[in-house]
PDB file of C-alpha atoms and ligand atoms in Angstrom:
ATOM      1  CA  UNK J   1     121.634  15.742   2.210  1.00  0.00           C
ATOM      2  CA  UNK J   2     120.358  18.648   0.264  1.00  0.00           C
ATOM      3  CA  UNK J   3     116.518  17.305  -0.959  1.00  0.00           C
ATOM      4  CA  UNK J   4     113.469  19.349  -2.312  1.00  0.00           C
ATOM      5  CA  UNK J   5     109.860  18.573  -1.556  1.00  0.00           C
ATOM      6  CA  UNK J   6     107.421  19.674  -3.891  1.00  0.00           C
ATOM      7  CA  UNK J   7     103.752  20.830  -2.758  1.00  0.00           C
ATOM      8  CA  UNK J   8     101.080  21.608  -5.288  1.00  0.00           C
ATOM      9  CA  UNK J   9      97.536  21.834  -5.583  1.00  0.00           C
ATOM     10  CA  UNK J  10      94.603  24.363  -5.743  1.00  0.00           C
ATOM     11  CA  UNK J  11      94.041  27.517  -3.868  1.00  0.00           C
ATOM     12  CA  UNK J  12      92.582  27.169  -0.557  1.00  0.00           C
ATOM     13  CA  UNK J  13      93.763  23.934   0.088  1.00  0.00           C
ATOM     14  CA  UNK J  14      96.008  24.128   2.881  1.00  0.00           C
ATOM     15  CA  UNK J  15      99.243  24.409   0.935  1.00  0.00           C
ATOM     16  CA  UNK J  16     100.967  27.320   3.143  1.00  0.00           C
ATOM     17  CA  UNK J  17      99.313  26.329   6.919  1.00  0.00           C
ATOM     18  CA  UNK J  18     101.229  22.610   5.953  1.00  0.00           C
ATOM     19  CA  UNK J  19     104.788  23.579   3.978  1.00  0.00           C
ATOM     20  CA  UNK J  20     105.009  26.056   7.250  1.00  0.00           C
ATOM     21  CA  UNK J  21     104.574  23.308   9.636  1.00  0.00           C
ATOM     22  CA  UNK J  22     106.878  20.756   7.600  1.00  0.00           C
ATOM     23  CA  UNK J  23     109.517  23.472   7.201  1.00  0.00           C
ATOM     24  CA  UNK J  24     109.906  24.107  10.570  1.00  0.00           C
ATOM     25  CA  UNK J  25     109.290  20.531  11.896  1.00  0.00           C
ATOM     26  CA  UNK J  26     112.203  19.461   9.365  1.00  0.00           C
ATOM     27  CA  UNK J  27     113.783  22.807   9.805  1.00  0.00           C
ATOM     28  CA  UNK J  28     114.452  23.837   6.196  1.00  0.00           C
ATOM     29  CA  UNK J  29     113.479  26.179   4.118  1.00  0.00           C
ATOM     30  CA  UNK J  30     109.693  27.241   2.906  1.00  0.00           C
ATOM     31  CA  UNK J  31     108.955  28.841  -0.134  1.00  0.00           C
ATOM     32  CA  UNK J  32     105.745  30.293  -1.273  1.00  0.00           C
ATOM     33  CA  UNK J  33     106.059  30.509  -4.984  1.00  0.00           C
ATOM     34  CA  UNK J  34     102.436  32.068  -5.165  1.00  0.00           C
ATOM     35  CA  UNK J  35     103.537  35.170  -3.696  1.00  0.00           C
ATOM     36  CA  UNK J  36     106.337  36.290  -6.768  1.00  0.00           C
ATOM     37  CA  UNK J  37     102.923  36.009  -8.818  1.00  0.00           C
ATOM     38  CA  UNK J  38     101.308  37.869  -6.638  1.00  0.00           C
ATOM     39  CA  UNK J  39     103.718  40.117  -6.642  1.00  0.00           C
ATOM     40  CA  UNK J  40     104.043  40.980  -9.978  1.00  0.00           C
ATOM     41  CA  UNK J  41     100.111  41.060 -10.281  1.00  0.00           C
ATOM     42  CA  UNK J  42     100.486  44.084  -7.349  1.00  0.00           C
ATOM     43  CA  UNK J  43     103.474  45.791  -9.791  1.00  0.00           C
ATOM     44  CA  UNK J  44     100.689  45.645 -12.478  1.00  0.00           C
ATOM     45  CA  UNK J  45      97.732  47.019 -10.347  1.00  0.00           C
ATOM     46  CA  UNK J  46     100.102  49.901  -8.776  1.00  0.00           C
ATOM     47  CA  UNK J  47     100.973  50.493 -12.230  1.00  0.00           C
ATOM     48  CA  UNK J  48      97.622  50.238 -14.036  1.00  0.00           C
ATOM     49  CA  UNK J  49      98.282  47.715 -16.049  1.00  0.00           C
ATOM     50  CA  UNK J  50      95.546  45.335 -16.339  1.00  0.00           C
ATOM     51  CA  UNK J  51      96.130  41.846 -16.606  1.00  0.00           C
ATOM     52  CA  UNK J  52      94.398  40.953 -19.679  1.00  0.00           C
ATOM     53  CA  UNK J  53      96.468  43.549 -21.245  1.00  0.00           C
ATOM     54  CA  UNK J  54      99.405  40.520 -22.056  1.00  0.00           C
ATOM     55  CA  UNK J  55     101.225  42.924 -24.193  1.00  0.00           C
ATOM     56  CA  UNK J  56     101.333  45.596 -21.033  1.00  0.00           C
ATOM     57  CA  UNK J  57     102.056  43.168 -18.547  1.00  0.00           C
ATOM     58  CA  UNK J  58     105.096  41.689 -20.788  1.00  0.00           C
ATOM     59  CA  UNK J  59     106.327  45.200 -21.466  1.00  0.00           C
ATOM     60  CA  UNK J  60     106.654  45.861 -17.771  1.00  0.00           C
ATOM     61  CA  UNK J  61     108.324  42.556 -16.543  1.00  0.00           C
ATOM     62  CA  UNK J  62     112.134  44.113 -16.764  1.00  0.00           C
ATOM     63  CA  UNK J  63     111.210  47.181 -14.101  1.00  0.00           C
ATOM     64  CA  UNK J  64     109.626  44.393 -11.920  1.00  0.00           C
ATOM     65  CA  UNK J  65     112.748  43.793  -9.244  1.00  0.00           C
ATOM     66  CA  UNK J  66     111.960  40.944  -7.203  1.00  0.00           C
ATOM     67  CA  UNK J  67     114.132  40.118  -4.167  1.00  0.00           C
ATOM     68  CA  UNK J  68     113.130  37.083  -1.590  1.00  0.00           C
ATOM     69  CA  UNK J  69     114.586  36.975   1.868  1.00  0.00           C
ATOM     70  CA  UNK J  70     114.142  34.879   4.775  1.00  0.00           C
ATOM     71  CA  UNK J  71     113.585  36.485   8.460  1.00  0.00           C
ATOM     72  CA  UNK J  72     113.461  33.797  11.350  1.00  0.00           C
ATOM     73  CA  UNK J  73     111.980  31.047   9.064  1.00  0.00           C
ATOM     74  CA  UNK J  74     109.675  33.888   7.580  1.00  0.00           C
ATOM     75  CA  UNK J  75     109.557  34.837   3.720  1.00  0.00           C
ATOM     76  CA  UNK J  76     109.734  38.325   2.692  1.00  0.00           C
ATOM     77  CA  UNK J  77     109.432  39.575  -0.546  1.00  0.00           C
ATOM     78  CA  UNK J  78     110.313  43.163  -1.669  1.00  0.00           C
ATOM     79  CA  UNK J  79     108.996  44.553  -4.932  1.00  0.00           C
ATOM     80  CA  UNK J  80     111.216  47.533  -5.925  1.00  0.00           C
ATOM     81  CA  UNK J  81     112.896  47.413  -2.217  1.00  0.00           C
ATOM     82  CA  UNK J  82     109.732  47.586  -0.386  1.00  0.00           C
ATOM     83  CA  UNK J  83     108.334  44.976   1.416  1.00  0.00           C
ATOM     84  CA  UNK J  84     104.962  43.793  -0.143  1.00  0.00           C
ATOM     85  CA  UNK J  85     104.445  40.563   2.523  1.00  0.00           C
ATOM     86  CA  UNK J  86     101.299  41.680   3.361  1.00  0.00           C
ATOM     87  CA  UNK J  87      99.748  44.105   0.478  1.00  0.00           C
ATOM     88  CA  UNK J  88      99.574  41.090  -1.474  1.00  0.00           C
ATOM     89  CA  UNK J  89      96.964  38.927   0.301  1.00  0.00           C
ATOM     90  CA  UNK J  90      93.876  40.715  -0.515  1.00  0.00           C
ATOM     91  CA  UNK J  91      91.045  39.587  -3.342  1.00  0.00           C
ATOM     92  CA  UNK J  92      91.843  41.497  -5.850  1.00  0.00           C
ATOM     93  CA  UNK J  93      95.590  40.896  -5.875  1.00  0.00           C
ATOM     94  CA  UNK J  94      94.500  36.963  -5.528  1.00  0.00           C
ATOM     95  CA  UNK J  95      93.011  37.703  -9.007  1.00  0.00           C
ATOM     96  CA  UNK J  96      95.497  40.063 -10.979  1.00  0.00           C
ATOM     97  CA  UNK J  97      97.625  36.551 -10.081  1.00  0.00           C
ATOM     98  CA  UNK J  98      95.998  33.955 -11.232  1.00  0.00           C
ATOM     99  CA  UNK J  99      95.261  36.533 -14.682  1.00  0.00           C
ATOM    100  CA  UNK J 100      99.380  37.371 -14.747  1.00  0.00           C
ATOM    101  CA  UNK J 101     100.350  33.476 -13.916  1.00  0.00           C
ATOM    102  CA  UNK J 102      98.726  32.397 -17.096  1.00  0.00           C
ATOM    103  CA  UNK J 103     101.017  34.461 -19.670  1.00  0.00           C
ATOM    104  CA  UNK J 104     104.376  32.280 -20.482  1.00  0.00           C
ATOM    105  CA  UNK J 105     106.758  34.964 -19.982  1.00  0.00           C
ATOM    106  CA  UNK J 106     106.009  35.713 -16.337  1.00  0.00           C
ATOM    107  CA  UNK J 107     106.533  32.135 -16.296  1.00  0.00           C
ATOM    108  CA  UNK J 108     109.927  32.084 -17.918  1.00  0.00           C
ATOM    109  CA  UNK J 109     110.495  35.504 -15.689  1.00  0.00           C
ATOM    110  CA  UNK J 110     110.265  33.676 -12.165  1.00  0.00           C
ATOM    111  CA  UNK J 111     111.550  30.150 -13.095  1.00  0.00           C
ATOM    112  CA  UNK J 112     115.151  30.806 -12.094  1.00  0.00           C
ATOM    113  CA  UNK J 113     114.384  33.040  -8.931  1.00  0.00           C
ATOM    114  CA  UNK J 114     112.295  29.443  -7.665  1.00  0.00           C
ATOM    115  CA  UNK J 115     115.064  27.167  -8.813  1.00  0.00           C
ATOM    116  CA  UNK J 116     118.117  29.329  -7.371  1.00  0.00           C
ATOM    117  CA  UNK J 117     116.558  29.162  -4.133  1.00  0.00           C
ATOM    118  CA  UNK J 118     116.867  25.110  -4.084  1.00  0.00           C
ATOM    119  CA  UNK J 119     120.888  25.308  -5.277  1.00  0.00           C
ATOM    120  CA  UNK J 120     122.038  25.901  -1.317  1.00  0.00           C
ATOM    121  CA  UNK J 121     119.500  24.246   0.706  1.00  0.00           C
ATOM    122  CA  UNK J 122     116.406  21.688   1.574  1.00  0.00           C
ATOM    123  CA  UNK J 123     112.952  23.196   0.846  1.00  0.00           C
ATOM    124  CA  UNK J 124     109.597  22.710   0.508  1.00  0.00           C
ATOM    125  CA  UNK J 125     108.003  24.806  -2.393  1.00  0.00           C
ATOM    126  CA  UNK J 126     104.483  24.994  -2.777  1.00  0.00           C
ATOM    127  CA  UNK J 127     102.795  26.267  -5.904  1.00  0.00           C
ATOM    128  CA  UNK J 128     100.884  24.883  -8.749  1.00  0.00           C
ATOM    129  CA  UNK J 129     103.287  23.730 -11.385  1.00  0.00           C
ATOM    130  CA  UNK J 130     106.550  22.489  -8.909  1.00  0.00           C
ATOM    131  CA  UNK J 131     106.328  18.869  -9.368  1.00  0.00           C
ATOM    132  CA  UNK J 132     105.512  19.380 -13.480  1.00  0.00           C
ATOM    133  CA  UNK J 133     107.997  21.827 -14.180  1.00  0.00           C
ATOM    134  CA  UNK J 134     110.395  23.928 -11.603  1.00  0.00           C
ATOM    135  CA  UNK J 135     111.611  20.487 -10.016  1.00  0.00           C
ATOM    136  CA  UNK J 136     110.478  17.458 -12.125  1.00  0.00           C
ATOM    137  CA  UNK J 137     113.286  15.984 -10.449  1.00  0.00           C
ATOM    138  CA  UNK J 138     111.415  16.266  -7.048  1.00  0.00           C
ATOM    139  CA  UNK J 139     112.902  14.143  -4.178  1.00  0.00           C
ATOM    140  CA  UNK J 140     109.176  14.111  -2.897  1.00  0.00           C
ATOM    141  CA  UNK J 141     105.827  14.993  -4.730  1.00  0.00           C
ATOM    142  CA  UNK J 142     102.556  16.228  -2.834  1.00  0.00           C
ATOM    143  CA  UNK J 143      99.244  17.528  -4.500  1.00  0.00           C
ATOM    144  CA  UNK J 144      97.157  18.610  -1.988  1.00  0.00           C
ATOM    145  CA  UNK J 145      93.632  19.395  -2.710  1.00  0.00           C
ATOM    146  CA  UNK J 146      90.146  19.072  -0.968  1.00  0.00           C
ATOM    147  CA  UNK J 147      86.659  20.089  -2.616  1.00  0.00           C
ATOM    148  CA  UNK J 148      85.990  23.843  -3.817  1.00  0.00           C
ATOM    149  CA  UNK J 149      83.632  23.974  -0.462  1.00  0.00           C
ATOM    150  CA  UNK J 150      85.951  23.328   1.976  1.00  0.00           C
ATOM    151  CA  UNK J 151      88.505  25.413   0.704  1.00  0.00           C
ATOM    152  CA  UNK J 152      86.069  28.294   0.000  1.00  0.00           C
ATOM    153  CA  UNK J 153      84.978  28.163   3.596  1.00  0.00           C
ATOM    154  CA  UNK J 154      88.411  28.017   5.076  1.00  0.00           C
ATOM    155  CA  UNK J 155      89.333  30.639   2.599  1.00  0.00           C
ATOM    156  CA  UNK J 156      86.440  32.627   4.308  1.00  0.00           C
ATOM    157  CA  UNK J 157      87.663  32.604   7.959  1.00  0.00           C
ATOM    158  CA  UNK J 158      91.331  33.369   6.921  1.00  0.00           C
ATOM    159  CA  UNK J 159      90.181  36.466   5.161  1.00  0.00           C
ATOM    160  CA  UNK J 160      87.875  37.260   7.812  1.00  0.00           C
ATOM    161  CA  UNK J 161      90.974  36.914  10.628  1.00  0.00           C
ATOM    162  CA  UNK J 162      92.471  39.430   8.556  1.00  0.00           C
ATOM    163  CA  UNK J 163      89.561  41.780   8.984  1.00  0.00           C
ATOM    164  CA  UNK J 164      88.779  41.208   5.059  1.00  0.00           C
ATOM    165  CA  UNK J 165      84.874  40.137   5.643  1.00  0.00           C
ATOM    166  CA  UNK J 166      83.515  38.513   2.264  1.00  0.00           C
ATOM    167  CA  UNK J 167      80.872  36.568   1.463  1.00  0.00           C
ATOM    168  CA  UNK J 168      81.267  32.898   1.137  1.00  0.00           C
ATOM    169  CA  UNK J 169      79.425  32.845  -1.884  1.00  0.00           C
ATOM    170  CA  UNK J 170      81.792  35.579  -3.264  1.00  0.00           C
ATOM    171  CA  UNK J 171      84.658  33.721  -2.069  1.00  0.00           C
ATOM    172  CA  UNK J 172      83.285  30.391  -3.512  1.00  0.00           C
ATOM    173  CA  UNK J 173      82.995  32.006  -6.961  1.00  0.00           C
ATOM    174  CA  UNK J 174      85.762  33.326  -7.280  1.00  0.00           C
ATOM    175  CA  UNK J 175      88.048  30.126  -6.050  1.00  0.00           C
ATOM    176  CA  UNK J 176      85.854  28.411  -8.987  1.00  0.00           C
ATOM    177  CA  UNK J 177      87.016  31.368 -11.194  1.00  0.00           C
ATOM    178  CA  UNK J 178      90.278  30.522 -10.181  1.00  0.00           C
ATOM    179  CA  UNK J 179      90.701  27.239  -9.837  1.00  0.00           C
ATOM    180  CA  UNK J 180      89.467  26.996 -13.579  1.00  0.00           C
ATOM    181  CA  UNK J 181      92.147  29.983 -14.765  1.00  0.00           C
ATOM    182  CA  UNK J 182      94.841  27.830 -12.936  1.00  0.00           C
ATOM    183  CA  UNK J 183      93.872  24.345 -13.989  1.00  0.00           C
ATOM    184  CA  UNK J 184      93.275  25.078 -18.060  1.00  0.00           C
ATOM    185  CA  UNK J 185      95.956  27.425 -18.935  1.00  0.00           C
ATOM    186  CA  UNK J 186      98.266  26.578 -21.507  1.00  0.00           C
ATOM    187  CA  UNK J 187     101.466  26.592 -19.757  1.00  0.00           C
ATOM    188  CA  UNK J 188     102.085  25.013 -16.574  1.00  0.00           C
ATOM    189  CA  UNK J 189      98.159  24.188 -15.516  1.00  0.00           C
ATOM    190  CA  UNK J 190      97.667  23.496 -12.639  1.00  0.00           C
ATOM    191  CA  UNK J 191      97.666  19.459 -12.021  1.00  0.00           C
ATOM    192  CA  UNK J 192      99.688  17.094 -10.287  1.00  0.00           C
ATOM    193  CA  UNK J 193     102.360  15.454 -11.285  1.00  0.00           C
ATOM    194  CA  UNK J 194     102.410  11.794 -12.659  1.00  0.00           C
ATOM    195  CA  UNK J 195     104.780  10.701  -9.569  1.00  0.00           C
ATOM    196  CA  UNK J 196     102.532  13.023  -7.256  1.00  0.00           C
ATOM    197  CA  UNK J 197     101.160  11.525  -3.874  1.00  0.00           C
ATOM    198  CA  UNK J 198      97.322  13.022  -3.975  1.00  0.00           C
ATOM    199  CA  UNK J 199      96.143  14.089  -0.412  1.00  0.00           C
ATOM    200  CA  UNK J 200      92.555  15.099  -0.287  1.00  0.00           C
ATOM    201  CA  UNK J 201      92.345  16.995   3.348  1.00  0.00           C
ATOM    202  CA  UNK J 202      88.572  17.974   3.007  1.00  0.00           C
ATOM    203  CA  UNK J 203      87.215  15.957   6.548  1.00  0.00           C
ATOM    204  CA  UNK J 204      91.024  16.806   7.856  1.00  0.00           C
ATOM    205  CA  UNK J 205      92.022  18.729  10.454  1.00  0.00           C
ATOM    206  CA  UNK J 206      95.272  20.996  10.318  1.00  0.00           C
ATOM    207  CA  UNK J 207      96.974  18.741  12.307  1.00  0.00           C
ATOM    208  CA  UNK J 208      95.798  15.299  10.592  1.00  0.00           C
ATOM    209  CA  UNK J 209      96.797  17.029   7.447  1.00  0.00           C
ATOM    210  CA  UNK J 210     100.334  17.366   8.932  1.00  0.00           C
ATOM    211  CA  UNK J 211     100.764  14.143  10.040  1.00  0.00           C
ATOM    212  CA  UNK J 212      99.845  12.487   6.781  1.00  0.00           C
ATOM    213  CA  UNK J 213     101.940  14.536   4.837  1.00  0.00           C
ATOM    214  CA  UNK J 214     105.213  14.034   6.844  1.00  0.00           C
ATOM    215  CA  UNK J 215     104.596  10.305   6.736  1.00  0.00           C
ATOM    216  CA  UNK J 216     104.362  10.514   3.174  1.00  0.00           C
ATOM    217  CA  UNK J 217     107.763  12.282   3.344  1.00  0.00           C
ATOM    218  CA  UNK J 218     109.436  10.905   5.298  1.00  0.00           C
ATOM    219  CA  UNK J 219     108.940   7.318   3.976  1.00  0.00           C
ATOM    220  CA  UNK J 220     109.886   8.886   0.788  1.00  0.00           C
ATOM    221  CA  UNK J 221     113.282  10.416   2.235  1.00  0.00           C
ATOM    222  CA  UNK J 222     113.845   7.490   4.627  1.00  0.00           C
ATOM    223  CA  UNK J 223     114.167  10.202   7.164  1.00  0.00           C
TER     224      UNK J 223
HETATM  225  O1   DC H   1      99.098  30.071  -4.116  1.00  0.00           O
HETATM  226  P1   DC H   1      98.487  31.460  -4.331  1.00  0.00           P
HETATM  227  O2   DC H   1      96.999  31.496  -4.147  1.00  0.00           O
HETATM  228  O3   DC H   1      99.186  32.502  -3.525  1.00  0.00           O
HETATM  229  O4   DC H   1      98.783  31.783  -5.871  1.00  0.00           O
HETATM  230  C1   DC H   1      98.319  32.939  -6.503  1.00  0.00           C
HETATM  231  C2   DC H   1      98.121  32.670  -7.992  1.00  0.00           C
HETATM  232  O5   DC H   1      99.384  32.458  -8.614  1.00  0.00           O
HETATM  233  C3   DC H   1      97.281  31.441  -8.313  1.00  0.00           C
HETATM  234  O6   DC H   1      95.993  31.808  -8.740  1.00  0.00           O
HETATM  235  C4   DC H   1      98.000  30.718  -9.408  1.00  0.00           C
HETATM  236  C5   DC H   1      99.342  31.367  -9.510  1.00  0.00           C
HETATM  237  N1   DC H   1     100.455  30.463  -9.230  1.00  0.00           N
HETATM  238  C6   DC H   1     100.981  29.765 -10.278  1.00  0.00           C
HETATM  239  O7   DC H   1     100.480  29.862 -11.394  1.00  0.00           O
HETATM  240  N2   DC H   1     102.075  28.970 -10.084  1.00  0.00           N
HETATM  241  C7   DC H   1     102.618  28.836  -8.878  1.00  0.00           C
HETATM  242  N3   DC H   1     103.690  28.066  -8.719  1.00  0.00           N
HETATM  243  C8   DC H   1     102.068  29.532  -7.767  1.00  0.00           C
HETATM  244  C9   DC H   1     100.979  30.332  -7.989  1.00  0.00           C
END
């Protein structure tokens, strides 16, 4: 049975830490559509393009060559061959993608590369707008969210394991930045589905997260 589990909700909330551990405890696939936005927001910072400048960004889309591969269980993206897995975690990237993910034809760009990838095989996809409008058709429905504090402060330490050291308060303002980009756009905002299963993980630990989310799934899936 070929199914597709859909994971949405705001930044900071947990989304990768749990599709990673669902993925590989129901070994199929994960995808992190945040990173082809991320992506292209790098291709627009390497290229000076800045993201309010629509027209710019638009112009540029075709020379943007996206290619998503996964290594061991691992997802690797390559922007024009090279391997940007890493380069685009930082702040500033964070912010060129929530700017870029708010024009409709960077939309319309990546909208077949994230359905194609559910044509061969079970997945868990986690994004903003995957239950709404990539799979409306869903076999399961997640939004996971928990308040802006908890998800600044875990946002905090994961930067901070990565040697990025920022200020909570920077990090909480710009989530807030963010999360209201994301959540008012005019295409695809960022909110859950009507079918969506809410999970608010803010007094949750990793693993509590997990196990409520895989009961939710697998009653779904009768797994
Ligand atoms: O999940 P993330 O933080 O890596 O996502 C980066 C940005 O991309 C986020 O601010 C909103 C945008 N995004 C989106 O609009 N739709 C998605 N499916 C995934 C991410």
């Amino acid at each position: 049975m070929i199914y597709k589990i859909a994971l949405d909700g705001p930044s900071g909330a947990g989304k990768s830490t749990l599709a990673k551990n669902i993925a590989s405890a129901l070994n199929i696939v994960y995808v992190d559509t945040g990173a082809l936005y991320r992506s292209v927001g790098l291709y627009m910072q390497k290229n000076s393009i800045l993201p309010e400048n629509t027209q710019g960004v638009i112009a540029a889309l075709p020379k943007v060559k996206l290619q998503m591969k996964f290594l061991d269980g691992t997802q690797h993206i390559y922007l024009c061959g090279e391997d940007v897995k890493d380069s685009i975690r930082t702040p500033e990237i964070s912010m060129y993608a929530s700017k870029v993910s708010a024009i409709p034809e960077v939309r319309t760009f990546l909208l077949n590369t994230q359905r194609d990838i559910a044509k061969t095989t079970s997945v868990i996809m986690d994004g903003r707008d995957i239950g709404t409008v990539i799979f409306p058709d869903a076999d399961v429905k997640i939004f996971l969210t928990a308040s802006l504090e908890a998800r600044a402060r875990r946002r905090t330490e994961e930067l901070a394991q990565k040697g990025i050291n920022e200020p909570y308060e920077k990090v909480l303002a710009e989530m807030k930045e963010r999360d209201s980009n994301d959540s008012t756009r005019k295409v695809a905002p960022a909110v859950a589905a009507k079918d969506a299963i809410l999970l608010d993980n803010s007094d949750f630990s990793l693993e509590q997260t997990f196990q409520a989310a895989l009961s939710i799934i697998k009653s779904r899936l009768a797994l």
